[in-house]
Structures are given as structure tokens and as C-alpha cells.
Short mmCIF file of C-alpha atoms in Angstrom, two decimals:
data_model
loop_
_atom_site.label_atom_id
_atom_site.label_comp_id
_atom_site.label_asym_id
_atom_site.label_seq_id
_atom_site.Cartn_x
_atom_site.Cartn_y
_atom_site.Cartn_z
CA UNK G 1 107.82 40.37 96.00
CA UNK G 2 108.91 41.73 99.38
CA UNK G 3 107.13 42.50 102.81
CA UNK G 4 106.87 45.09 105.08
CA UNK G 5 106.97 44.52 108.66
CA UNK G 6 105.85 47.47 111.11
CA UNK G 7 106.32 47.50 114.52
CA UNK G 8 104.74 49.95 116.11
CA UNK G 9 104.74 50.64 119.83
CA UNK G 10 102.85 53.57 122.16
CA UNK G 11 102.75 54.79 125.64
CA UNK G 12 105.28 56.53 128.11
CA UNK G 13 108.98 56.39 126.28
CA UNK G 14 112.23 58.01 127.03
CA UNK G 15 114.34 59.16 124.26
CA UNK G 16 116.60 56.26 123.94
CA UNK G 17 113.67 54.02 123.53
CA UNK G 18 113.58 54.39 119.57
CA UNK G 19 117.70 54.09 119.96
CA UNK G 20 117.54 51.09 121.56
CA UNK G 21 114.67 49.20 119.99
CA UNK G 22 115.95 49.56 116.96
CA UNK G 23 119.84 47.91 117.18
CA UNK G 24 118.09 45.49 119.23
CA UNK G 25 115.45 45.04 116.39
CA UNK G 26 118.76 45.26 113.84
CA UNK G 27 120.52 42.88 115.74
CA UNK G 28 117.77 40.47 115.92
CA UNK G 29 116.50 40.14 112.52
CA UNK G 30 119.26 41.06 110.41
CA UNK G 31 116.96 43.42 108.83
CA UNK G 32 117.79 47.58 108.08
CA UNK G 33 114.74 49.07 110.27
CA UNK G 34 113.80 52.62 109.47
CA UNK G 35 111.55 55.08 111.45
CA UNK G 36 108.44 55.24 109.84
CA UNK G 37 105.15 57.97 109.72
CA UNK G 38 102.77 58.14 112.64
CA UNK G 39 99.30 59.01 111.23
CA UNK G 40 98.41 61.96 112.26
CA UNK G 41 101.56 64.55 112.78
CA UNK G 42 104.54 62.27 111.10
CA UNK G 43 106.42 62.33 114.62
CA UNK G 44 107.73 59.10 115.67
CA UNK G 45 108.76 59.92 119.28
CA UNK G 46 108.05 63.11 121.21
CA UNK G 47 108.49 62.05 124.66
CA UNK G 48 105.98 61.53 127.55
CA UNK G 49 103.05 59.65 125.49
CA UNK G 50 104.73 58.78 121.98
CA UNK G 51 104.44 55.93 119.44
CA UNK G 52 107.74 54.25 117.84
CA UNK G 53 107.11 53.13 114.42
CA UNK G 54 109.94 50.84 113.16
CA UNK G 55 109.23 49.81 109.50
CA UNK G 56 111.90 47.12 107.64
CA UNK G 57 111.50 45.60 104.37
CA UNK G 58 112.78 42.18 103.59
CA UNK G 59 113.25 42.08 100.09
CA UNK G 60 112.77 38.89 98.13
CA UNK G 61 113.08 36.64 100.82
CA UNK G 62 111.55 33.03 101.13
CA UNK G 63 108.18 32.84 103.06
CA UNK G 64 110.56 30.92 105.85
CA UNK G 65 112.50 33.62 106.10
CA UNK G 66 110.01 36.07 106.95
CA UNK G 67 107.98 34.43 109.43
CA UNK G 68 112.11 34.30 111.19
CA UNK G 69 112.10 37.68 110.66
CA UNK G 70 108.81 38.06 112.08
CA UNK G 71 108.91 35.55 115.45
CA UNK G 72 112.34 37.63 115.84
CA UNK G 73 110.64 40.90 115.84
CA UNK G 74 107.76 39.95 118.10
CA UNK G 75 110.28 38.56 120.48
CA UNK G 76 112.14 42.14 120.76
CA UNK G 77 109.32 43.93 121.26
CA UNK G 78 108.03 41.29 123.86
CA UNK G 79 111.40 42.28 125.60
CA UNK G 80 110.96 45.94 125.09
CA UNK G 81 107.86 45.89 126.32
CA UNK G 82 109.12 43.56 129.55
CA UNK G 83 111.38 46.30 130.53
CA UNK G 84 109.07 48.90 130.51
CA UNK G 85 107.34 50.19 133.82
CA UNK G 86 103.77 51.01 131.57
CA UNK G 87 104.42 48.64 128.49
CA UNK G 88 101.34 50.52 126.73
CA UNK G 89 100.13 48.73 123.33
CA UNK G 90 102.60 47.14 120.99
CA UNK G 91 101.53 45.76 117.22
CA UNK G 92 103.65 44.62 114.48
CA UNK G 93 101.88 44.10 111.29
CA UNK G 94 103.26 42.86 107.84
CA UNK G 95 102.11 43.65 104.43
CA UNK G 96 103.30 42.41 100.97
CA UNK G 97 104.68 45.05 98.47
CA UNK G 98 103.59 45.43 95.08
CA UNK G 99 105.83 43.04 92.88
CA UNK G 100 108.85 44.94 90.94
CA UNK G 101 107.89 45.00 87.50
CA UNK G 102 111.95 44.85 86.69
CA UNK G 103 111.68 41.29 88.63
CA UNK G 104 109.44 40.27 85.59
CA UNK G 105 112.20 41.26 82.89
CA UNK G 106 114.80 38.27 82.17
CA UNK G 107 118.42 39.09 83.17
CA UNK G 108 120.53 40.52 79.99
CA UNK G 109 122.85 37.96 78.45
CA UNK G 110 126.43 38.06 80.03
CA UNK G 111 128.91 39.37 77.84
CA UNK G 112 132.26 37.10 77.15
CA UNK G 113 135.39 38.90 75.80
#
């Protein structure tokens, strides 16, 4: 089973905000993050007052490897929002992800020639 971890981050931005947060968040965690959906229009950043949603998945990694992934992320965005003149609210949230039902299937025997 894998998690999701969503960072999501509103107030005044400039358009290398997402940019930026992002490698940083790459960087950081070793993690692939992807824009995700605001609620209400699907935008991520418009300009002036926006909200950066930054969703990664870890896979199947060990509990210890998540909360890593996790302290890492909140650090970043601690940084991000350090930098910032009006910081506005920041959030990251994880959730687990339905389990793979092809995890439950054992592997096919190897084949020797």
C-alpha cells in the first residue's frame, strides 16, 4: 500500500513559485511531485492570490520511509514559506491508497532455459 502526500500552499505567489517548490520538493524527498486539482476551478496557480498543490506518491515504501519523506516535505515548505514576504497558509496532508489488488497475486514462477 502506498501514500499520498499533498502539500498544498495559498496566498500571494509569483509564477516561479510552483517551479521552484517543486525541484526543491524533488530534491528533498526523492519523490516525483505532480501538480495536483484545486477544488473548485482545477487551477493550481493563477497569480496574485493562488494555491500550489504538489501531490507525490511514495509507493510501497516502509512506514520509516515516509515519515522521511514527510519531515522532508514539511521542512521545504517551512523554507518556502520563510522566503515569502506574506507566507499565507501552508498544509501538507497524507493519505493511504487503496492496496493494489495485483500486490495480493504471488509472483509467476521464473522460467530456466
Amino acid at each position: 500500500m502506498g501514500t499520498r502526500i499533498r502539500v498544498s500552499v495559498a496566498g500571494p505567489a509569483g509564477l516561479d513559485e510552483l517551479h521552484e517548490l517543486r525541484a526543491e520538493l524533488d530534491r528533498t524527498t526523492g519523490l516525483s511531485w505532480q501538480e495536483g486539482e484545486s477544488g473548485s476551478d482545477g487551477r493550481v496557480l493563477s497569480g496574485g492570490v493562488s494555491e500550489i498543490i504538489l501531490v507525490a506518491v511514495t509507493g510501497k515504501l516502509s512506514e520509516m520511509a515516509v515519515t522521511y519523506a514527510v519531515d522532508a516535505a514539511r521542512k521545504v515548505v517551512a523554507r518556502h514559506q520563510a522566503r515569502r514576504l506574506d507566507p499565507g497558509e501552508a498544509t501538507l496532508t497524507t493519505e493511504p491508497l487503496p492496496a493494489d489488488p495485483a500486490d495480493d497475486e504471488p509472483d509467476p514462477p521464473e522460467r530456466t532455459a
